[in-house]
Every structure is written in structure tokens, then in C-alpha cells.
Coordinates of N, CA and C in Angstrom, one line a residue:
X240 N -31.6 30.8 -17.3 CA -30.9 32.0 -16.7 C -31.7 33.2 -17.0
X241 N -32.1 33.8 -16.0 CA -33.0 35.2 -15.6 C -32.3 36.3 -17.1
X242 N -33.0 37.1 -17.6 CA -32.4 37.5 -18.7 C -31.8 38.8 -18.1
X243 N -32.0 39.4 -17.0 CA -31.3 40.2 -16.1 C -29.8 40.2 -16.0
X244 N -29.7 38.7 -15.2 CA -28.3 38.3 -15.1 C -27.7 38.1 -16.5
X245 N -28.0 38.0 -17.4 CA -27.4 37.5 -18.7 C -27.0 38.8 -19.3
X246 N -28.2 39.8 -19.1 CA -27.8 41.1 -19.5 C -26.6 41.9 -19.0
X247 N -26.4 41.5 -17.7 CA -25.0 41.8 -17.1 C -24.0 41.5 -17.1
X248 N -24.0 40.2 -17.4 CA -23.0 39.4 -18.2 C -22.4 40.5 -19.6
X249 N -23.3 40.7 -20.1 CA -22.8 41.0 -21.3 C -22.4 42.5 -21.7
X250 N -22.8 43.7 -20.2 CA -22.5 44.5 -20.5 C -21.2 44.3 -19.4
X251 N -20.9 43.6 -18.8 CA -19.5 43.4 -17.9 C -18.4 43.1 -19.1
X252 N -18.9 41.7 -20.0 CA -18.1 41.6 -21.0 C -17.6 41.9 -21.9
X253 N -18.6 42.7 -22.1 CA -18.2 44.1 -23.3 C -17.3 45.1 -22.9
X254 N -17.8 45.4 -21.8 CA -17.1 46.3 -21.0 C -15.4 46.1 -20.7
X255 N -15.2 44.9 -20.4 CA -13.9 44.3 -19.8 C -12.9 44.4 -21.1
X256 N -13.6 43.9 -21.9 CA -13.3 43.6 -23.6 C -12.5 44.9 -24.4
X257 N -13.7 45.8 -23.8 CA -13.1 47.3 -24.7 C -12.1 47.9 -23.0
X258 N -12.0 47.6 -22.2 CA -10.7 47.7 -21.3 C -9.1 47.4 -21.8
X259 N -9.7 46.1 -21.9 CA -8.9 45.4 -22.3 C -7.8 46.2 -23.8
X260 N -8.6 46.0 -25.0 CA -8.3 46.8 -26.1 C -7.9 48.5 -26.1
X261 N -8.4 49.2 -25.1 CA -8.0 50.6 -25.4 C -6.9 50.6 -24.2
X262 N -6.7 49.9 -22.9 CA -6.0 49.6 -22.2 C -4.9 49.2 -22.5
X263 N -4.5 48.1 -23.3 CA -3.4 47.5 -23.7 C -2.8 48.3 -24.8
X264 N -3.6 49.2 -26.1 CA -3.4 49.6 -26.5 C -2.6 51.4 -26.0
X265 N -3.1 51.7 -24.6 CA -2.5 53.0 -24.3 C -1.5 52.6 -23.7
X266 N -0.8 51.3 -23.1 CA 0.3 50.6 -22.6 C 1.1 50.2 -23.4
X267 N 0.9 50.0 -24.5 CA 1.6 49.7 -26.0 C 2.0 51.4 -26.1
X268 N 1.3 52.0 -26.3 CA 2.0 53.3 -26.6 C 3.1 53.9 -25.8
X269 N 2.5 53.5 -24.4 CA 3.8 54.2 -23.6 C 5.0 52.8 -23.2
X270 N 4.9 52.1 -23.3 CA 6.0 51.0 -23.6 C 7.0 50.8 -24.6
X271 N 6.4 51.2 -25.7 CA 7.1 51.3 -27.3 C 6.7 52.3 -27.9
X272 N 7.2 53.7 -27.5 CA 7.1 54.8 -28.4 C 7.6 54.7 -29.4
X273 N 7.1 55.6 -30.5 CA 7.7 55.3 -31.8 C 7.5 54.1 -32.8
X274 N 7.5 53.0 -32.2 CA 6.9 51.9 -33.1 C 5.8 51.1 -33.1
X275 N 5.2 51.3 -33.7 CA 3.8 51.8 -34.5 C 4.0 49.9 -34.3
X276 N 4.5 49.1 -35.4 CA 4.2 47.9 -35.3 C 4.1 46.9 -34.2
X277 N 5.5 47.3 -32.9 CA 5.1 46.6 -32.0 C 4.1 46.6 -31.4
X278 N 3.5 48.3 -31.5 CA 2.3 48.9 -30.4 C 1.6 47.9 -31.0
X279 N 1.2 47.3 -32.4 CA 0.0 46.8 -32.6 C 0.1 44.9 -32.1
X280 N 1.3 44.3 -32.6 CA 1.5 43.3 -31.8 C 0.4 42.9 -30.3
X281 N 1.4 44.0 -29.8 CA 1.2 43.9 -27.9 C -0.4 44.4 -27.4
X282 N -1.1 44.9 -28.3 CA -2.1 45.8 -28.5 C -3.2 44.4 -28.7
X283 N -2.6 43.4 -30.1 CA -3.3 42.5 -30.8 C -3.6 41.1 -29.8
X284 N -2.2 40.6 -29.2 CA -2.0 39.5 -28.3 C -3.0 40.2 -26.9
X285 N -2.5 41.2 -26.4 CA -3.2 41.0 -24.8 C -5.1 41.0 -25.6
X286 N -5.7 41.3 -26.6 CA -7.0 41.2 -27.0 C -7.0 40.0 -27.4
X287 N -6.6 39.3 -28.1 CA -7.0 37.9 -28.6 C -6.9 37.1 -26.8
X288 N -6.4 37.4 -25.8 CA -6.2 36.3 -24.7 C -7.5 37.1 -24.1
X289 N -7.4 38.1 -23.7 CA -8.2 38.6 -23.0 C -9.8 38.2 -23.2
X290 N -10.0 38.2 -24.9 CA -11.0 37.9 -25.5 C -11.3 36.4 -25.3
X291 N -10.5 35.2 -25.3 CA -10.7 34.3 -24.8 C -11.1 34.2 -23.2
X292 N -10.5 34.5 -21.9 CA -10.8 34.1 -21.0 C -12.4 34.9 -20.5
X293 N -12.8 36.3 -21.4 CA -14.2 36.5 -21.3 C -14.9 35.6 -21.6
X294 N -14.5 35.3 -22.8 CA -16.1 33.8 -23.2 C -15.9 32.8 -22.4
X295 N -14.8 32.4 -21.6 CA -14.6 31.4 -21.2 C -15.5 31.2 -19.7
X296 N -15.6 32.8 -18.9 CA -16.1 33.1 -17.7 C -17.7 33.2 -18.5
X297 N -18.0 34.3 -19.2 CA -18.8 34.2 -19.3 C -20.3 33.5 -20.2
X298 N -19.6 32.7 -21.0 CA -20.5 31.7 -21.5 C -21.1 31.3 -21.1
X299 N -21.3 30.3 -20.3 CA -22.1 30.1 -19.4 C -23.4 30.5 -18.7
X300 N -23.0 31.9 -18.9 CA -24.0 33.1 -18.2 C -25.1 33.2 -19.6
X301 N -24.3 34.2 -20.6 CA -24.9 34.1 -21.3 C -24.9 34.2 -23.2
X302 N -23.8 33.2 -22.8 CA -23.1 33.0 -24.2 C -22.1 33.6 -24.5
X303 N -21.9 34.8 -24.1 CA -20.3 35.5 -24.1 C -20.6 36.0 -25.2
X304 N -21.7 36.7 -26.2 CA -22.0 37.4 -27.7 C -20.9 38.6 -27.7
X305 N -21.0 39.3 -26.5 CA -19.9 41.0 -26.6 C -20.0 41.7 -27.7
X306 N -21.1 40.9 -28.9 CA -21.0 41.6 -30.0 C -22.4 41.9 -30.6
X307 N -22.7 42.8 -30.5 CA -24.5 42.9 -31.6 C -24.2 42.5 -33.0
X308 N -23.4 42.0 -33.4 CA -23.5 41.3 -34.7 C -23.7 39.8 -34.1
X309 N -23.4 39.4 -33.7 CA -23.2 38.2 -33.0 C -24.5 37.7 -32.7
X310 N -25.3 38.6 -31.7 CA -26.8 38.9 -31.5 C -27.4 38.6 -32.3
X311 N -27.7 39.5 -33.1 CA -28.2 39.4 -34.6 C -28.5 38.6 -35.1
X312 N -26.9 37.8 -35.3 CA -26.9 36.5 -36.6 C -28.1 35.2 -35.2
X313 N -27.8 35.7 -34.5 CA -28.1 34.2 -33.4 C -29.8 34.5 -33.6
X314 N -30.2 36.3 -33.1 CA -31.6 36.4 -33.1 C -32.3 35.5 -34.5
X315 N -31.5 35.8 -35.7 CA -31.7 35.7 -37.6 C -32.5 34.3 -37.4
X316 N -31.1 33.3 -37.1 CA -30.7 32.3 -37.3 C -31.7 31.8 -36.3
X317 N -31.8 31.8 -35.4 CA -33.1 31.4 -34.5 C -34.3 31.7 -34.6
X318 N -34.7 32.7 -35.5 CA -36.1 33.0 -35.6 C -36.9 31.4 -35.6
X319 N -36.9 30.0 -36.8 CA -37.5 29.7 -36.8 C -37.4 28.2 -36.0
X320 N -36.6 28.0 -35.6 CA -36.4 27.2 -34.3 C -36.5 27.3 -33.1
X321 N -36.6 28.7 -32.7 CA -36.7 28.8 -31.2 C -35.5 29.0 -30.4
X322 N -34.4 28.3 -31.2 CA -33.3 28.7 -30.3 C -32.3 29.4 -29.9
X323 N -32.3 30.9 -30.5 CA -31.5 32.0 -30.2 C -32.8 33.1 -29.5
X324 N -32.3 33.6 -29.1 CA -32.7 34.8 -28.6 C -33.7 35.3 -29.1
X325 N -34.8 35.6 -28.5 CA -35.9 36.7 -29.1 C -35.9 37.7 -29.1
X326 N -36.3 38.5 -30.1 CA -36.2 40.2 -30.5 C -35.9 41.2 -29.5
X327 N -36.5 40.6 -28.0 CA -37.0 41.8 -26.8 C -35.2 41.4 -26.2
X328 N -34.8 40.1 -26.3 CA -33.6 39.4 -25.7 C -32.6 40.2 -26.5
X329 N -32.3 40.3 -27.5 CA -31.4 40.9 -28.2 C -31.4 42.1 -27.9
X330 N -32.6 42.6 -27.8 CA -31.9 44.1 -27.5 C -31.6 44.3 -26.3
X331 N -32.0 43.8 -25.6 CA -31.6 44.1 -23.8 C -29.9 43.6 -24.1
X332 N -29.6 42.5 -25.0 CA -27.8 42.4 -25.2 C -27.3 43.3 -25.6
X333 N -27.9 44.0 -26.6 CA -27.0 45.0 -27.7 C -26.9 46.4 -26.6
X334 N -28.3 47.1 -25.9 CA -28.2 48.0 -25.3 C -26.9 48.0 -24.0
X335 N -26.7 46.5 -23.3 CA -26.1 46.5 -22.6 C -24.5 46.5 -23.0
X336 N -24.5 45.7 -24.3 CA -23.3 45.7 -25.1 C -22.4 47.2 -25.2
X337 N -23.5 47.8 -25.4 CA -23.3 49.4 -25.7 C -22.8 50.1 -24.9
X338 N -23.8 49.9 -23.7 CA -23.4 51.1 -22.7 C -21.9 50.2 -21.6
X339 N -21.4 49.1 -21.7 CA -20.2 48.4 -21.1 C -19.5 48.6 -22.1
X340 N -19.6 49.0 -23.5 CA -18.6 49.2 -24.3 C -17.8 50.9 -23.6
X341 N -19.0 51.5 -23.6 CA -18.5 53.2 -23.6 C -17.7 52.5 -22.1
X342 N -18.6 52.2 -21.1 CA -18.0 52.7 -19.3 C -16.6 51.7 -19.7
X343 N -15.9 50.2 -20.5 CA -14.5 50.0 -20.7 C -13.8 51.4 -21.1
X344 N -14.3 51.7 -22.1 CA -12.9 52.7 -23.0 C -13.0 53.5 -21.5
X345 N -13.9 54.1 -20.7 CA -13.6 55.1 -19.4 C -12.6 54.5 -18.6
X346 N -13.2 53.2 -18.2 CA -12.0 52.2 -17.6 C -10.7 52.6 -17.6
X347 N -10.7 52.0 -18.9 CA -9.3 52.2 -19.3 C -8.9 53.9 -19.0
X348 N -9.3 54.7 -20.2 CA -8.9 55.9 -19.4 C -8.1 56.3 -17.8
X349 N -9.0 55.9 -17.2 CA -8.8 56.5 -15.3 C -7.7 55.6 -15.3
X350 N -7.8 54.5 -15.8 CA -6.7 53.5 -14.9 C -5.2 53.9 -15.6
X351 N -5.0 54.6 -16.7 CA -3.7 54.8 -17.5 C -3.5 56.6 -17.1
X352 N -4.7 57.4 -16.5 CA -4.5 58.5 -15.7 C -5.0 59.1 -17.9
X353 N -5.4 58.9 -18.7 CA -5.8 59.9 -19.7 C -7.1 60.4 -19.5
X354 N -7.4 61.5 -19.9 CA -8.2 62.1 -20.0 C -9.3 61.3 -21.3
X355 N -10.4 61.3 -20.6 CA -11.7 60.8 -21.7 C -12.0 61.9 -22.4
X356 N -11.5 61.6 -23.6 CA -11.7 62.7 -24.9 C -12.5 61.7 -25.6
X357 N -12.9 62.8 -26.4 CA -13.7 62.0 -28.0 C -12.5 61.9 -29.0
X358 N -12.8 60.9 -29.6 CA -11.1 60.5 -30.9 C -11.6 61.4 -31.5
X359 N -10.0 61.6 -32.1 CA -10.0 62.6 -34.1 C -9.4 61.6 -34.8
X360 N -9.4 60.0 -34.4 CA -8.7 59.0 -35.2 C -9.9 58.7 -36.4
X361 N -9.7 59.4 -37.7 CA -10.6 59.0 -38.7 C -10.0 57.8 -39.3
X362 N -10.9 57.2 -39.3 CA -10.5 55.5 -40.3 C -11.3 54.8 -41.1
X363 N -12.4 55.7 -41.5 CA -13.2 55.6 -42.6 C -13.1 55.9 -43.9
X364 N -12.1 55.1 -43.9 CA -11.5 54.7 -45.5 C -11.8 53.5 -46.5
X365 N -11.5 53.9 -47.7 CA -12.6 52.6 -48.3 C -12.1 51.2 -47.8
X366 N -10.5 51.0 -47.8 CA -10.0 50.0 -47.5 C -10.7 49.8 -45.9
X367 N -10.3 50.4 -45.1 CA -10.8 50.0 -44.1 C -12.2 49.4 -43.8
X368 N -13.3 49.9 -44.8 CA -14.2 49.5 -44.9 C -14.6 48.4 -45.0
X369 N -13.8 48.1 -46.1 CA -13.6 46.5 -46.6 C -12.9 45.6 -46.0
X370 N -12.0 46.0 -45.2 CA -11.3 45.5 -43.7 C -12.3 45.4 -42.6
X371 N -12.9 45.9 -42.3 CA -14.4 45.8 -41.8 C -15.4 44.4 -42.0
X372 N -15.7 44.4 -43.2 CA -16.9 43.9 -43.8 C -15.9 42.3 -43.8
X373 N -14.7 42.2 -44.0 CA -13.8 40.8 -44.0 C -13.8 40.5 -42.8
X374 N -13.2 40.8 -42.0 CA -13.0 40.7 -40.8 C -14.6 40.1 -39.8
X375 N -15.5 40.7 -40.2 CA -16.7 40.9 -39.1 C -17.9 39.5 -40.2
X376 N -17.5 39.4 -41.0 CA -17.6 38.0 -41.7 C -16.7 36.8 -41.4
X377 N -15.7 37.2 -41.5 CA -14.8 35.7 -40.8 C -15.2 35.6 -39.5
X378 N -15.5 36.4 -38.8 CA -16.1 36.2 -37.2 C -17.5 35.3 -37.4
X379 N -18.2 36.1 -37.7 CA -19.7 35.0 -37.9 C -19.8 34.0 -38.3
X380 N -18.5 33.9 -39.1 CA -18.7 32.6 -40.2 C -18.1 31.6 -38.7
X381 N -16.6 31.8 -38.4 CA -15.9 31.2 -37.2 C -17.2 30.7 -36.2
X382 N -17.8 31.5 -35.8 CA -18.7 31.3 -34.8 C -19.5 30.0 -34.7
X383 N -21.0 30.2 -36.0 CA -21.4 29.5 -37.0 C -21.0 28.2 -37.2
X384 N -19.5 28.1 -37.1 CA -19.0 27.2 -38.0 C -18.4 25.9 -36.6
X385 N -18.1 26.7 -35.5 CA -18.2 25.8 -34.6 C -19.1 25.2 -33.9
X386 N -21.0 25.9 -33.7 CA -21.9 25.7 -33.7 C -22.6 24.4 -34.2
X387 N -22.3 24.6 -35.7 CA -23.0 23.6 -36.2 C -22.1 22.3 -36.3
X388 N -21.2 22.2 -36.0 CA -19.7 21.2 -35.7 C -19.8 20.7 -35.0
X389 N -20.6 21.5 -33.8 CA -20.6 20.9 -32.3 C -19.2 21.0 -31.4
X390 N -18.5 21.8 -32.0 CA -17.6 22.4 -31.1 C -16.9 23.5 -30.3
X391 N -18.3 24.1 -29.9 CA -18.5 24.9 -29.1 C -17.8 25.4 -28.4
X392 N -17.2 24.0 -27.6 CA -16.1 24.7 -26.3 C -14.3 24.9 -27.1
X393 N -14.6 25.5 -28.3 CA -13.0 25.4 -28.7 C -13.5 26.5 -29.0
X394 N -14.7 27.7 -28.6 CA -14.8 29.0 -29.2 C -14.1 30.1 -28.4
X395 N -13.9 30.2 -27.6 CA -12.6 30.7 -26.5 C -11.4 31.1 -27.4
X396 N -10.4 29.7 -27.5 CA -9.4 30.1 -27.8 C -9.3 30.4 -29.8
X397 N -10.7 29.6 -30.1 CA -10.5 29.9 -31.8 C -10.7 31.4 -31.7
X398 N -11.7 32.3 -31.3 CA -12.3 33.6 -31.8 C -11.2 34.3 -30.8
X399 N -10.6 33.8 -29.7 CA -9.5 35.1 -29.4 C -8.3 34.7 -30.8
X400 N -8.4 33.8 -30.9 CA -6.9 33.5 -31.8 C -7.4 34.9 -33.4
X401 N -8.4 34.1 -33.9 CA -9.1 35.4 -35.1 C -8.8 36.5 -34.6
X402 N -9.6 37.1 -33.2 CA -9.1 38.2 -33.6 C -8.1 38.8 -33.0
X403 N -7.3 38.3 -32.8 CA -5.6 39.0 -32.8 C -5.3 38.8 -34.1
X404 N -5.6 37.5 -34.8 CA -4.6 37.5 -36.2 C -5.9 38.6 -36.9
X405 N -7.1 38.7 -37.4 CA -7.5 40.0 -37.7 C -6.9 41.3 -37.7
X406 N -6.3 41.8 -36.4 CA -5.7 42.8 -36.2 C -4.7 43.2 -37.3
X407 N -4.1 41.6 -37.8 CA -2.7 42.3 -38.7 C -3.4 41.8 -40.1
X408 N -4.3 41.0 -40.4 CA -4.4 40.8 -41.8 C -6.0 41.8 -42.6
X409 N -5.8 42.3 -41.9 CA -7.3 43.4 -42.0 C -6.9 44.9 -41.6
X410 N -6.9 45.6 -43.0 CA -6.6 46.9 -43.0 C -7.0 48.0 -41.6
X411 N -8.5 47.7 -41.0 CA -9.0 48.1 -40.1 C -8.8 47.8 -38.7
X412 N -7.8 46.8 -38.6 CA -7.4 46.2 -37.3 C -8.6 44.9 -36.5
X413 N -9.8 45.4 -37.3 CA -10.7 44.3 -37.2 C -10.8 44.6 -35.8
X414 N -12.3 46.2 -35.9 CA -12.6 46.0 -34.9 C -14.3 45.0 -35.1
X415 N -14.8 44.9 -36.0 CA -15.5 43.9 -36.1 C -16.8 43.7 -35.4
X416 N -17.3 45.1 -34.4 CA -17.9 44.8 -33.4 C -18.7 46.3 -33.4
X417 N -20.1 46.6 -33.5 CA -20.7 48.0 -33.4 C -20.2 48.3 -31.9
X418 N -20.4 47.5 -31.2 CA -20.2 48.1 -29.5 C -18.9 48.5 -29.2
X419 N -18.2 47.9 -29.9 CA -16.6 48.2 -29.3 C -16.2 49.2 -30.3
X420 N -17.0 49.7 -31.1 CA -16.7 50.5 -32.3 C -16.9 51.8 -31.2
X421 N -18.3 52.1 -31.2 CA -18.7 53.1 -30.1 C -18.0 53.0 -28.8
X422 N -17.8 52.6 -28.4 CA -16.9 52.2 -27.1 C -15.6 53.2 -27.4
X423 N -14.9 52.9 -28.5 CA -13.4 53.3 -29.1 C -13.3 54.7 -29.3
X424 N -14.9 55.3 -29.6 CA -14.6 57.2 -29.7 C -14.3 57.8 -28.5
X425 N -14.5 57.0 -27.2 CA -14.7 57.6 -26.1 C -12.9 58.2 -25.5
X426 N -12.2 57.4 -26.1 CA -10.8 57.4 -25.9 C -9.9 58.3 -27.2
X427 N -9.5 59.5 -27.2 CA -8.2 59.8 -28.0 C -7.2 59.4 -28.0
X428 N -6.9 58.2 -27.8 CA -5.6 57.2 -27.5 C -5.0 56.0 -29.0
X429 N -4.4 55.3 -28.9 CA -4.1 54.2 -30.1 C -5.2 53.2 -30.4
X430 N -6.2 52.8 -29.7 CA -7.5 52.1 -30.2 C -8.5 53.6 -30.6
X431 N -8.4 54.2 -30.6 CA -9.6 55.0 -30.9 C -10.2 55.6 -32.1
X432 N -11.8 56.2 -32.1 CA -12.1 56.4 -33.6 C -13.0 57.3 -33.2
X433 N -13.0 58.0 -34.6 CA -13.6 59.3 -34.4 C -15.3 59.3 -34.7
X434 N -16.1 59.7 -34.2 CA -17.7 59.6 -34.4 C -17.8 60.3 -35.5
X435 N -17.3 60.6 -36.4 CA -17.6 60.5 -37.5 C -17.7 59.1 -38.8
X436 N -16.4 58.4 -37.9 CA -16.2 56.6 -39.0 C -17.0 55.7 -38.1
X437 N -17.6 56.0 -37.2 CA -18.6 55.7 -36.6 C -19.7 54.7 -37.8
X438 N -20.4 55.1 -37.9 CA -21.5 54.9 -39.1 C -20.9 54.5 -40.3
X439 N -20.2 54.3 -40.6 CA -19.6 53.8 -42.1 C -18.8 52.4 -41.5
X440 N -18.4 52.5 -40.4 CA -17.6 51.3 -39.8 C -19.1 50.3 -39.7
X441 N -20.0 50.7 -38.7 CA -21.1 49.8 -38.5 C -22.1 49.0 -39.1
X442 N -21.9 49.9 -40.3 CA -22.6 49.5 -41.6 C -22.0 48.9 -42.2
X443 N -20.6 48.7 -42.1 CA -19.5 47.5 -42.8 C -19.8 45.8 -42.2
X444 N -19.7 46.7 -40.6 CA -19.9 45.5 -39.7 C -21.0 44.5 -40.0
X445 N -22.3 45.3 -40.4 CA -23.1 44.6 -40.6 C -23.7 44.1 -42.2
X446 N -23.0 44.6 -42.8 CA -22.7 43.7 -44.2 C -21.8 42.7 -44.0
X447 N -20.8 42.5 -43.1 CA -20.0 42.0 -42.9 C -20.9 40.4 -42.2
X448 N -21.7 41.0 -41.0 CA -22.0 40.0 -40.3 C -23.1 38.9 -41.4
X449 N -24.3 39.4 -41.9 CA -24.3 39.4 -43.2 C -23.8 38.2 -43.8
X450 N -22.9 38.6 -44.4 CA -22.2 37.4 -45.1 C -21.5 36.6 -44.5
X451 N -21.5 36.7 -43.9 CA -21.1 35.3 -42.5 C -22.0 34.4 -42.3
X452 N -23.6 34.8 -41.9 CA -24.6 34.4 -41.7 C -24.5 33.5 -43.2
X453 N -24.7 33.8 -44.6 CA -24.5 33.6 -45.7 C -24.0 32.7 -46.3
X454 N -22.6 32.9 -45.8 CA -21.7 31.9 -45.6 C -21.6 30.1 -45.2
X455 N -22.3 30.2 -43.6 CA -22.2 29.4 -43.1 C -23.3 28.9 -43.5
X456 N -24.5 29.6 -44.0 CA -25.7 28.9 -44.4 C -25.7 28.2 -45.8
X457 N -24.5 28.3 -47.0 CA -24.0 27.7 -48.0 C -23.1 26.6 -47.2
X458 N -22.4 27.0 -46.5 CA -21.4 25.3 -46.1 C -21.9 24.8 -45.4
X459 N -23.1 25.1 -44.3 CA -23.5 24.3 -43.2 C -25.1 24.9 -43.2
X460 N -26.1 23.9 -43.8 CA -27.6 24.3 -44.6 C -28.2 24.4 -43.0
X461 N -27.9 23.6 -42.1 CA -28.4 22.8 -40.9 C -28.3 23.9 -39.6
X462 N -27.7 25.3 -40.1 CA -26.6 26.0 -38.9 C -27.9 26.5 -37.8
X463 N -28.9 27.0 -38.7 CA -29.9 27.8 -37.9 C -30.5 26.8 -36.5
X464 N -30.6 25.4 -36.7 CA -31.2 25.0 -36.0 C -30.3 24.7 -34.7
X465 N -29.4 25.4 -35.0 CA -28.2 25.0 -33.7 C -27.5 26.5 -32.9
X466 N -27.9 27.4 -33.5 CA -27.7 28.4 -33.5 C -28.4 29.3 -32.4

């Protein structure tokens, strides 16, 4: 597959992804004012489905990553096998990751009629941090861990199922993802975050991703070669 089309894949997917999440999340607000818990429910379920039927479309194309941590662990893990992604490949994912991250949260925007602001949602708190760094580790590990299992095609509904349940057992909501991180300042809405927790979130993320890679390389020695 032309690395073009794969690139598009992945900034559509990202894109759809952070739709999805600031979308459902500004529909949760105006649906359930006042309560904070259902907002995150309805907020958590339409992302974990949503999140499945992306990988599902786009895997194929080109693996359905959505995530530069994801990237990463696959470029890591592949260096000496040949089989993930090369240096110049990953970044053409991440860049595209990025820029379909910002144009979803716009998405979303126009389509709920709010105005694209920059967040003042600060969430660069220690716990969240560490809500972060769990969360964006249970993802790599999950990933990894169906990889080397050989059960690949159950990554759909396992990684949408994580991250809806993420949402409630992770102080940070488990965004888990640099692109959808950046993506989320673009909106002043109930997914959103302010460019200031920007940079302390990403560097979570990727301590996070990190020990995932870590992880799976202590329970499963064999992962890189599959990876």
C-alpha cells in the first residue's frame, strides 16, 4: 500500500476519532446538563464504538495506529526486523495524525454550531499525569499483546472496549494519545484541554507508551518480531 494512501488513512482516522470524542462529548453536554457523570458515560461509549469501527475500516489501509504512540512502539519494535514502519513512515503517520487530529475537534465544532476556541480546561495535575502514563501503557501493552497472540482481528472491539473503560478508571479520562491531545485544545467544550497541559500530558503519554513497549517485551520476549 502506496504510503500516500496510508497517510490518509490515518489523518481521516484521527480525524473522525477526535470528531467523534469532542462531538459526542458537546452532545453529552447539551443532552444532560448538570450531570457531569452521565456526560462522561455517553461521552465514553459513543468513543470506545466509534473507536472500533475506525480500525475496523481502516486497518487494512494502514493499520488504524490514530496514535503516535502507537507509531512509535511499532517504528521501536521494528527497527530490527523490518516489520513496522520506517523512520521517514512514521513521521508521515504522526504529522498526519496531527493535522486530522486539529481539522476533527473543527469538525466537531461547525457541526454542534460552537465556536473554535482554544480550551482553558487545565488538567495538568499530578494525578492526571499518572492517569496518563496508566492508561497510554495499558494501550501499548493491549495492542502488543494481541500482536504477538496472533489475534489481531479482536483489536477493534478489545481497544474500543479499553478505551471507554479508561475513561472511568483513569483520573485523566485516558486521553492516551499526543494527537488527540493536540486536537482537544482546539475546542472549549467538555473534551477539551488547554495548551498549556499540553506538554506535560505528552510526556506522560510517552512514558506511558514506554512501559507498554516494556511490558509486553517482559511477558511476550518474541513481540518485536511481529510487531
Amino acid at each position: 500500500m502506496r504510503l500516500w494512501r496510508r497517510a490518509v488513512a490515518e489523518l481521516l482516522g484521527t480525524g473522525l476519532l477526535v470528531a467523534v470524542v469532542v462531538g459526542s462529548g458537546i452532545a453529552a453536554q447539551e443532552l444532560s446538563p448538570g450531570d457531569t457523570g452521565l456526560q462522561l458515560l455517553e461521552n465514553s461509549f459513543a468513543t470506545g464504538l466509534g473507536l472500533a469501527v475506525l480500525i475496523l475500516v481502516l486497518g487494512p489501509v494502514s493499520g488504524a495506529h490514530l496514535n503516535p504512540v502507537v507509531t512509535l512502539a511499532g517504528w521501536l519494535l521494528g527497527r530490527s526486523s523490518g516489520t513496522g514502519p520506517h523512520l521517514a513512515e512514521a513521521g508521515f503517520y504522526v504529522a498526519a495524525q496531527v493535522v486530522g487530529a486539529i481539522g476533527g475537534s473543527l469538525l466537531a465544532n461547525a457541526m454542534f454550531g460552537v465556536p473554535s476556541q482554544i480550551s482553558g480546561t487545565d488538567r495538568a495535575s499530578g494525578g492526571h499525569l499518572l492517569g496518563e502514563v496508566v492508561a497510554t501503557a495499558g494501550l501499548v501493552l493491549l495492542i502488543l499483546t494481541l500482536i504477538r497472540t496472533g489475534r489481531e482481528n479482536l483489536a477493534a472491539p478489545a481497544v474500543g472496549a479499553y478505551v471507554g473503560a479508561a475513561y472511568w478508571f483513569t483520573s485523566s479520562t485516558s486521553f492516551a494519545n499526543p494527537a488527540v491531545t493536540v486536537g482537544r485544545v482546539f475546542t472549549d467544550t467538555f473534551a477539551g484541554i488547554s495548551p498549556e497541559s499540553v506538554a506535560p500530558f505528552v510526556l506522560a503519554q510517552l512514558v506511558g507508551g514506554a512501559l507498554g513497549v516494556l511490558l509486553a517485551g517482559v511477558l511476550y520476549p518474541t513481540a518485536a518480531r511481529r510487531a
